[in-house]
Short mmCIF file of C-alpha atoms and ligand atoms in Angstrom, two decimals:
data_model
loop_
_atom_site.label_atom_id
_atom_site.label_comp_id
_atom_site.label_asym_id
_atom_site.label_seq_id
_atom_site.Cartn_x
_atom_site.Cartn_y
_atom_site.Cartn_z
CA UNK A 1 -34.30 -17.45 37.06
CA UNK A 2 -32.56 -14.62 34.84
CA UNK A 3 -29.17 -13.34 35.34
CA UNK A 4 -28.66 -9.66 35.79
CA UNK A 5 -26.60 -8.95 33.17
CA UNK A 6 -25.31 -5.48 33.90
CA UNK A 7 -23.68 -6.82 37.14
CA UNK A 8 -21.82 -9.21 34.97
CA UNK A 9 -20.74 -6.30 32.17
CA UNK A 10 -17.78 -5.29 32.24
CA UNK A 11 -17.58 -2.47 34.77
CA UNK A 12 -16.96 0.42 32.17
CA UNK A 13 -19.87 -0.62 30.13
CA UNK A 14 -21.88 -0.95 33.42
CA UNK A 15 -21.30 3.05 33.96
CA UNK A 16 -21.80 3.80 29.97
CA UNK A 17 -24.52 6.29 28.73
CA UNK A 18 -24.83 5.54 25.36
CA UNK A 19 -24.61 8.50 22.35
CA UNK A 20 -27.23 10.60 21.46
CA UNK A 21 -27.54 10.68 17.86
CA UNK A 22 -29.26 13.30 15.86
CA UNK A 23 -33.02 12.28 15.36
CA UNK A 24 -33.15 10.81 11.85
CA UNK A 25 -35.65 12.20 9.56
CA UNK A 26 -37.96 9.08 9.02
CA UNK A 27 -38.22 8.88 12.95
CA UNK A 28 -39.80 12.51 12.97
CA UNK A 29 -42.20 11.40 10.18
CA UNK A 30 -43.63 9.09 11.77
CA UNK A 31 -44.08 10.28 14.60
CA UNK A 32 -45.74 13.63 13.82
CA UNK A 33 -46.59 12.65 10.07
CA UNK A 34 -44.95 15.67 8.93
CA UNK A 35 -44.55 15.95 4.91
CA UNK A 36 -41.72 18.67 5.29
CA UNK A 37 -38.72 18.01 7.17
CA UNK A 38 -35.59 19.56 7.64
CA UNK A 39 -32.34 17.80 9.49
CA UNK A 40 -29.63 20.39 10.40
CA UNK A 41 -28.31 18.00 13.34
CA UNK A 42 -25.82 15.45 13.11
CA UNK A 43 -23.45 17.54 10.15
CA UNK A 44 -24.16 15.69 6.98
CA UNK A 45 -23.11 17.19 3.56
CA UNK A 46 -26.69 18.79 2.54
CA UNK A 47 -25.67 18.87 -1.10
CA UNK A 48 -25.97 15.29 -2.26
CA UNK A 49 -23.71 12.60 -3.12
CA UNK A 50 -20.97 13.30 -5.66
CA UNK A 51 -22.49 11.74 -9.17
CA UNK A 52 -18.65 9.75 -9.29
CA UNK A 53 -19.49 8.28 -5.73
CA UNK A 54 -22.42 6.84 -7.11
CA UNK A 55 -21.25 5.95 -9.97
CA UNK A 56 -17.82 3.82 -8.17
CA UNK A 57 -20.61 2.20 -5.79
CA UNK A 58 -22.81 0.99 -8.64
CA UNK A 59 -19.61 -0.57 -10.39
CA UNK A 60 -19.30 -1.84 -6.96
CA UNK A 61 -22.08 -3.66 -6.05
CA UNK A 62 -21.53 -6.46 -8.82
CA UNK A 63 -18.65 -7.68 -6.40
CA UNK A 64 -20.84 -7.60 -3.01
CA UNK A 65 -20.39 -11.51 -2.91
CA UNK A 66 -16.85 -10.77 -2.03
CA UNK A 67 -15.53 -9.81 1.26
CA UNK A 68 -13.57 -6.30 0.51
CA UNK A 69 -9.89 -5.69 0.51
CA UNK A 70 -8.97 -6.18 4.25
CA UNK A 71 -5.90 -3.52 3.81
CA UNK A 72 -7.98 -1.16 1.45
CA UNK A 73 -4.79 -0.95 -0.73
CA UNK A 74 -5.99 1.38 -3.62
CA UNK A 75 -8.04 3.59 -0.83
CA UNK A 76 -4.65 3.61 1.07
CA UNK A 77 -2.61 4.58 -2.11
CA UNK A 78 -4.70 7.20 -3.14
CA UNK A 79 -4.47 8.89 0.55
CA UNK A 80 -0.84 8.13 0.73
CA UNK A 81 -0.67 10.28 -2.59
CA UNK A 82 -2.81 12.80 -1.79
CA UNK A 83 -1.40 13.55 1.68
CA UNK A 84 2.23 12.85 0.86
CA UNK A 85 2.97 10.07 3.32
CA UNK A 86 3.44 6.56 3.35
CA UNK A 87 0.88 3.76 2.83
CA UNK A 88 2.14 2.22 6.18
CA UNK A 89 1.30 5.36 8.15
CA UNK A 90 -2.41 4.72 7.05
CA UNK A 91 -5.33 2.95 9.34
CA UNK A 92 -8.65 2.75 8.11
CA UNK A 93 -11.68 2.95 9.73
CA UNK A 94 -15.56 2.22 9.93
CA UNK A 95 -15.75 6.52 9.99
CA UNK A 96 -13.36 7.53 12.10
CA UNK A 97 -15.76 6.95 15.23
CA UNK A 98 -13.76 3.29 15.11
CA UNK A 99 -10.80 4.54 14.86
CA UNK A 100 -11.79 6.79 18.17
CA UNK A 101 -12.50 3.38 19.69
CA UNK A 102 -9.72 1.25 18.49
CA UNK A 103 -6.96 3.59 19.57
CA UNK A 104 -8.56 3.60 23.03
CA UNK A 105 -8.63 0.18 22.69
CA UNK A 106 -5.20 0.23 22.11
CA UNK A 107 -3.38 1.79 25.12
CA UNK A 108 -6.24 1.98 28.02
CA UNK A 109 -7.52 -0.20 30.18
CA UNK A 110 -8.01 -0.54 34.08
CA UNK A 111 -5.35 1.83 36.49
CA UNK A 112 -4.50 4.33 32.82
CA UNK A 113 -6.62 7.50 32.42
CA UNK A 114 -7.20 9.26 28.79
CA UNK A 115 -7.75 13.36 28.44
CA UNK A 116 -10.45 15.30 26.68
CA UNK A 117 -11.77 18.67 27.16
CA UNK A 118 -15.26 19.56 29.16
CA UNK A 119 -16.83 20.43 25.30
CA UNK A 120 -15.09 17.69 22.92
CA UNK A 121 -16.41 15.55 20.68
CA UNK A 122 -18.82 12.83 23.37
CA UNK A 123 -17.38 9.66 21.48
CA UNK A 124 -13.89 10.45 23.29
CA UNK A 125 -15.51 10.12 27.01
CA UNK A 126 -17.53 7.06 25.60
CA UNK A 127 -14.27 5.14 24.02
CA UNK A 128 -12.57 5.73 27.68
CA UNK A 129 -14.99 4.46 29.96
CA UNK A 130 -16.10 1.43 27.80
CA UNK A 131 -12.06 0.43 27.71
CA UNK A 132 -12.08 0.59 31.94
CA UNK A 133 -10.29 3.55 31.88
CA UNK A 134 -10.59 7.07 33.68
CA UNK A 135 -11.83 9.91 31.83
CA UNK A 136 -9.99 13.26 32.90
CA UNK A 137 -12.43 16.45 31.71
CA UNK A 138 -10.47 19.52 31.22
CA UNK A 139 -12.72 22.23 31.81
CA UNK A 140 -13.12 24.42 28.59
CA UNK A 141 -11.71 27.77 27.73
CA UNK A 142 -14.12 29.88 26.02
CA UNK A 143 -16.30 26.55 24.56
CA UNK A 144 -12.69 25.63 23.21
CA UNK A 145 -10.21 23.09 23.89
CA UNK A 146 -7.74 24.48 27.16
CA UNK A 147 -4.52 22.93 25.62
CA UNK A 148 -2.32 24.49 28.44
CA UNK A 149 -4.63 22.99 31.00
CA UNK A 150 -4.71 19.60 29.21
CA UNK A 151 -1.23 19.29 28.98
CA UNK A 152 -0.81 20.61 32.87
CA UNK A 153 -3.99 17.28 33.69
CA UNK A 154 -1.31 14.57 32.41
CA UNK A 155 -0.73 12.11 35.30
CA UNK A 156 1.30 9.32 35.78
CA UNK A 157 -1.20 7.05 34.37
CA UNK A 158 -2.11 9.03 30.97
CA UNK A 159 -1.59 7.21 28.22
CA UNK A 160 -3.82 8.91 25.79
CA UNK A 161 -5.26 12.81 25.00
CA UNK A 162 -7.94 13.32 22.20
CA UNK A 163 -8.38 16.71 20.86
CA UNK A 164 -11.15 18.05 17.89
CA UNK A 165 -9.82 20.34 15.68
CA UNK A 166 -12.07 21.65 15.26
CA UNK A 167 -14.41 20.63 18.03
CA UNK A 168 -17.56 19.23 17.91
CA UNK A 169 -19.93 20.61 19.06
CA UNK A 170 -18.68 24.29 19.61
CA UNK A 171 -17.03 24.61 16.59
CA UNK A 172 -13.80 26.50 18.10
CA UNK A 173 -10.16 25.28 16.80
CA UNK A 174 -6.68 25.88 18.60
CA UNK A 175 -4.60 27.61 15.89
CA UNK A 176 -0.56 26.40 15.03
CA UNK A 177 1.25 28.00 18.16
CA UNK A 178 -1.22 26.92 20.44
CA UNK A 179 -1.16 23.74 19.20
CA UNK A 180 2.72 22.92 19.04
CA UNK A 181 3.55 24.57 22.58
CA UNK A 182 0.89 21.52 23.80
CA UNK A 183 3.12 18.76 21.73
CA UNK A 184 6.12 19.84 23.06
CA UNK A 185 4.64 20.27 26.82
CA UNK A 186 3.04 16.75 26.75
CA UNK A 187 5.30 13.71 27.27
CA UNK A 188 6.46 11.58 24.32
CA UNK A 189 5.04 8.33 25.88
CA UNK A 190 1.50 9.92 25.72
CA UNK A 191 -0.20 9.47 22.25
CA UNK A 192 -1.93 12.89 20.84
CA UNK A 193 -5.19 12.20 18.47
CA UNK A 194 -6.22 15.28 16.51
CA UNK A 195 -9.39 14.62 15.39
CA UNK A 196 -9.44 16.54 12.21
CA UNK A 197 -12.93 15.38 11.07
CA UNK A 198 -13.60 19.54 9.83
CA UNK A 199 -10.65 20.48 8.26
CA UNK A 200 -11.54 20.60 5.18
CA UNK A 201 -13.81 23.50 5.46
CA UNK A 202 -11.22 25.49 7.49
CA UNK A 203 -10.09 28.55 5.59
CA UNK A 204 -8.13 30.31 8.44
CA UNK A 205 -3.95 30.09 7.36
CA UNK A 206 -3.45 29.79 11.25
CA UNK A 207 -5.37 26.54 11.25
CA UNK A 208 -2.51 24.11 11.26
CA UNK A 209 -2.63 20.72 9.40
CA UNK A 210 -1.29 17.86 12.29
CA UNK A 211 -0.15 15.52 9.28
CA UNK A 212 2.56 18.24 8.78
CA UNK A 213 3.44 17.68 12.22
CA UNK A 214 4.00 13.63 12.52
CA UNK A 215 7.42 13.49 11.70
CA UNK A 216 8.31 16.45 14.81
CA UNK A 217 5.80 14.30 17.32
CA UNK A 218 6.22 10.30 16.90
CA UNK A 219 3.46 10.31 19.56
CA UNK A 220 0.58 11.76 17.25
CA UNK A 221 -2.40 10.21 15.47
CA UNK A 222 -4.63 12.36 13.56
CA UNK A 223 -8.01 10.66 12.26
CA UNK A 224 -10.06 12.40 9.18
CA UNK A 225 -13.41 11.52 7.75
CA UNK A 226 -15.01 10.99 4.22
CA UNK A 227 -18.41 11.75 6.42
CA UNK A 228 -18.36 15.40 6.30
CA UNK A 229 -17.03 17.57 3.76
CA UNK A 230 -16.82 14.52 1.27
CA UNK A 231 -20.72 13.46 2.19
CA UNK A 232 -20.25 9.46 2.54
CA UNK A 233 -21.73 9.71 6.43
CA UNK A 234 -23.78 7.13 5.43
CA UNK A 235 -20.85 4.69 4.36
CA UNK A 236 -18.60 5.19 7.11
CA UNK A 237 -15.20 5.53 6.01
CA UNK A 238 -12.44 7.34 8.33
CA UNK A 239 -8.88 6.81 8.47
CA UNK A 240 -6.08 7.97 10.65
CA UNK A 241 -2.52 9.14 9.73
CA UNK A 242 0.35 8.30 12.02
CA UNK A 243 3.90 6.30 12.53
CA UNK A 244 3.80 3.27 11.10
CA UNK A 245 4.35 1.61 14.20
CA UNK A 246 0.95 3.37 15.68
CA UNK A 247 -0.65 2.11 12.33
CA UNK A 248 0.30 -1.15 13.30
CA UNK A 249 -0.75 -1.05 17.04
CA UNK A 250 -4.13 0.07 15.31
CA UNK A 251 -4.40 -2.30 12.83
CA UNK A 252 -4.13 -5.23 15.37
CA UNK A 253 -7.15 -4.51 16.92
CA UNK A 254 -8.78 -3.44 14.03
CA UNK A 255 -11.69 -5.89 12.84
CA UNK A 256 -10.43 -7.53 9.30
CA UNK A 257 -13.30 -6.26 7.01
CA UNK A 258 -13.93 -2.95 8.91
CA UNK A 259 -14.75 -1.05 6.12
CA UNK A 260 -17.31 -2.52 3.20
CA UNK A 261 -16.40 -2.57 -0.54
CA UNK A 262 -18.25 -0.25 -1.28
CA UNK A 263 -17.67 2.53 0.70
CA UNK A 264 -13.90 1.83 -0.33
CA UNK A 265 -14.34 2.40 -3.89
CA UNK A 266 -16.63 5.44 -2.85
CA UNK A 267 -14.26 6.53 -0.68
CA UNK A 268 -11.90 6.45 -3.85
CA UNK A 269 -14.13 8.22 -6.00
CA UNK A 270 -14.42 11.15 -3.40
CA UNK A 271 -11.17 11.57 -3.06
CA UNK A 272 -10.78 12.37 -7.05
CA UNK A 273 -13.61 14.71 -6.95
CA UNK A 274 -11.93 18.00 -6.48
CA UNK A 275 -14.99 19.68 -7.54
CA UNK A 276 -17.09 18.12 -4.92
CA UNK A 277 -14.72 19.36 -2.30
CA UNK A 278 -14.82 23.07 -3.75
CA UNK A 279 -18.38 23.30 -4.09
CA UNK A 280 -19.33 21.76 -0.38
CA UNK A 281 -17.15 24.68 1.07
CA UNK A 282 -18.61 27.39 -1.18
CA UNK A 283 -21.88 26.27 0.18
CA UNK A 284 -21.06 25.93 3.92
CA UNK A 285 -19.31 29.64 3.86
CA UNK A 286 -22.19 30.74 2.08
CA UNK A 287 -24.71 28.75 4.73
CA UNK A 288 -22.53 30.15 7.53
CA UNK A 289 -23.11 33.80 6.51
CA UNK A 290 -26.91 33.35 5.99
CA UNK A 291 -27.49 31.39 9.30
CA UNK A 292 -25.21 33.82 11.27
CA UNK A 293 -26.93 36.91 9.56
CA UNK A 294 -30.31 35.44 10.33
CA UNK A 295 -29.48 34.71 14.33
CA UNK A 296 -27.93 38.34 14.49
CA UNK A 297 -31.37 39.34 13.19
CA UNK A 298 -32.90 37.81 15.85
CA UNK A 299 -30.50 39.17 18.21
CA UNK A 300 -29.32 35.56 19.42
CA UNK A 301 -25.60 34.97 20.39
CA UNK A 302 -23.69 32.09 18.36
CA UNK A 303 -20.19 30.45 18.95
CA UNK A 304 -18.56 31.11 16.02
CA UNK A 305 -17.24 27.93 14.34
CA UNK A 306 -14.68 26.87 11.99
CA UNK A 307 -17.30 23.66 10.56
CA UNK A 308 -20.41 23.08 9.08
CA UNK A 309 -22.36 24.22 11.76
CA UNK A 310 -23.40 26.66 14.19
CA UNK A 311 -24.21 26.57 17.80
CA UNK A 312 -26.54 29.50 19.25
CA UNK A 313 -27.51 30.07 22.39
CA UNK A 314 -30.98 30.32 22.38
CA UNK A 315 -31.42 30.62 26.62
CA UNK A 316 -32.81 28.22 29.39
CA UNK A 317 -35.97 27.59 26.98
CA UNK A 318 -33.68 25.60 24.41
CA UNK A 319 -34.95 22.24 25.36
CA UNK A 320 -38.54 23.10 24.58
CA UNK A 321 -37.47 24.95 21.37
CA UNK A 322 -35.84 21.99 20.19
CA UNK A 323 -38.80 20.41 20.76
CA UNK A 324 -41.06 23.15 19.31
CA UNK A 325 -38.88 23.05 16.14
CA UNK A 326 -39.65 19.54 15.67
CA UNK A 327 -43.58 20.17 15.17
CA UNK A 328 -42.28 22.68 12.41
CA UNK A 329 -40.30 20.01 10.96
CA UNK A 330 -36.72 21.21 11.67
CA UNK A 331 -34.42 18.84 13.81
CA UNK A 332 -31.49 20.87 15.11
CA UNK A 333 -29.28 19.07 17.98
CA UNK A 334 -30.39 19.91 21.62
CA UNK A 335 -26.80 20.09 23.57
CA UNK A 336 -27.83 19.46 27.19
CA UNK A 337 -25.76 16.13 27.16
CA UNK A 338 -23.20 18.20 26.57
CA UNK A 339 -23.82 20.05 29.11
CA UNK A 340 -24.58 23.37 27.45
CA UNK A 341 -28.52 23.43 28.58
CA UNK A 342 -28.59 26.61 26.64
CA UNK A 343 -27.31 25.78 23.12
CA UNK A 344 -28.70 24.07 20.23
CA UNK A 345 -26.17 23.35 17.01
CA UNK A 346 -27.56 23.64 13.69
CA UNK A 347 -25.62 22.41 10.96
CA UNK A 348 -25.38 24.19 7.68
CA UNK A 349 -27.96 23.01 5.13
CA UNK A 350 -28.92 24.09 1.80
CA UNK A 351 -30.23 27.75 1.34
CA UNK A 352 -33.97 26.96 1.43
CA UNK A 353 -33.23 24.57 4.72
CA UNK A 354 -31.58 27.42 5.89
CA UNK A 355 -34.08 29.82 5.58
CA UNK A 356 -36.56 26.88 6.77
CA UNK A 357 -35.32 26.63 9.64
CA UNK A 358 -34.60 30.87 10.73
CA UNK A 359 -38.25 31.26 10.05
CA UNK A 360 -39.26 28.15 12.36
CA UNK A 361 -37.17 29.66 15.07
CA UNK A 362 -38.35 33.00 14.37
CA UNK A 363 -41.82 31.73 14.82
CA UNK A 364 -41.38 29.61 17.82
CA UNK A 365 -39.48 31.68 20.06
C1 PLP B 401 -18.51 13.80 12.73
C2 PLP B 401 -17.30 13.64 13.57
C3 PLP B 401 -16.46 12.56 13.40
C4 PLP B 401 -16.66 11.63 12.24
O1 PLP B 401 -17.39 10.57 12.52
P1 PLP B 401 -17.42 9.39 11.46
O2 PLP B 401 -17.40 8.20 12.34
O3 PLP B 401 -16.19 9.49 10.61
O4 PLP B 401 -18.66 9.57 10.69
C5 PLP B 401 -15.32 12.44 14.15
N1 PLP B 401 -15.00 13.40 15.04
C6 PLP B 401 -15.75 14.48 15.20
C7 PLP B 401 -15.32 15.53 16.14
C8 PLP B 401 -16.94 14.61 14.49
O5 PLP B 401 -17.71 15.67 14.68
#
């Protein structure tokens, strides 16, 4: 006789829908054998690797035989550098999706509740329930985070509050006075993550930088991501800045070899590629303009986002566009499991994906 398993999972996981991840290209192809596809749906870096990314991986691969540095030393000194703060204060992640997970894993478990808002990022809602925990939903203020109200849902048992800055998937930010009256309204025991996996596409000077911020709140973690701006999705490499002590919390629960050689020396390589950097923002605020000009064109309402993408609301018919802008070879991200039936985000591609993908909604409206 077989055992029902889910009865015997642990009761989080029994209750756990899983993520829906953008449809990948080669899963399109064959279903529809389309020659011509175009993915503006899970926010990848349209513009290609970084020529010294590929060149640090080559180097890299001769050493595959060896497990990689568990404390990613010269990854850690080069961030420590970079962002000014101490190699201690550093946790790496597999993206920073793990390090979403691990600091869940960290303080919640059964009779503790962690905080996100109705809109953020799904992992946050995902990394509560599979620790036991309660999820408290904020509801949303204007698609954005509520920080007043979030602050204002802390109970007895919150132990932890994730906020996207900017979110994903609505592409709205709280600015620097928002964002400090919340850390100084929230209690000192609760632990803050700022999920800064955009920033560096943000070009508003009221966008504030949490790093800046760690010393003033002992009680914040903010993760960042080589997956966006950098373009190593593919990799996964994340890390998170914090206390040391919250480094060390995370790094006990951390797997050993969570992030692969490779995507360490890659993750290297980006970081010394200031060029890289410049030229992926030049062509997401150029991207931005062109998709935003082309949905005003077709007279259809957007949210307007600080990130590499866009989401439009396209009506109650969104589902079956998404759908009908699959047969023209454009995947976009439907948002009903977000609860936004409406919506669809489209993430900033090149300037001919662009384009692809304005005339395939233009013709399937
Ligand atoms: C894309 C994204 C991440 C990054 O995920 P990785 O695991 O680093 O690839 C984290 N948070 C948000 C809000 C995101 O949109």
């Amino acid at each position: 006789m077989s055992c029902d398993f889910i009865e015997l999972a642990n009761p989080g996981v029994q209750r756990l829908h899983p993520y829906q991840a953008g449809k990948p290209i080669e899963e399109l192809q064959r279903e529809l054998g389309l020659t011509h596809i175009v993915k503006l749906a899970s926010n990848e870096n349209p513009m290609g690797p970084s020529p010294a990314v590929i060149e640090a991986c080559r180097a890299e691969l001769a050493e595959i035989i060896r497990y990689p540095d568990s404390n990613g030393f010269e990854l850690k000194a080069a961030l420590a550098a970079k962002l000014n703060v101490a190699p201690a204060q550093l946790t790496l992640g597999n993206g920073s999706n793990d390090l979403i997970d691990l600091i869940a894993k960290v303080f919640l478990g059964p009779d503790t509740s962690g905080i996100y808002s109705q809109y953020g990022f799904a992992i946050y809602a995902l990394a509560i329930q599979a620790c036991n925990a309660r999820g408290i939903s904020v509801p949303a203020r204007n698609w954005g985070h509520d920080l007043q109200a979030m602050a204002a849902a802390v109970e007895e048992d919150t132990r932890l509050i994730y906020v996207a800055n900017p979110n994903n998937p609505t592409g709205t930010a709280v600015g620097r006075e928002e964002l400090l009256a919340f850390l100084r309204q929230v209690p000192a025991s609760v632990v803050v993550v700022i999920d800064e996996a955009y920033t560096e596409y943000v070009e508003d000077p009221d966008f504030p930088n949490a790093i800046e911020l760690l010393e003033q709140f002992p009680n914040l973690v903010v993760f960042r991501t080589f997956s966006k701006a950098y373009g190593l999705a593919g990799l996964r490499v994340g890390y998170s800045v914090s206390s040391p002590q919250l480094a060390d919390l995370l790094n006990r629960v951390r797997a050993p070899f969570n992030v692969s050689s490779v995507a360490l020396a890659a993750a290297v390589a980006a970081l010394g590629d200031d060029d890289y950097l410049e030229r992926s923002r030049a062509l997401n605020r150029e991207g931005m303009q062109q998709l935003i000009r082309g949905c005003e064109e077709q007279g259809i309402p957007y949210i307007p986002s600080l990130g590499n993408f866009l989401t439009i609301e396209v009506g109650p018919d969104a589902g079956n566009l998404y759908q009908r802008l699959l047969r023209e070879g454009v995947i976009v991200r439907p948002l009903a499991p977000y609860q936004m039936p409406n919506h669809l985000r489209v993430s900033i591609g090149l300037p001919e994906e662009n384009a692809f993908f304005l005339d395939a909604l233009k013709r399937v409206r």
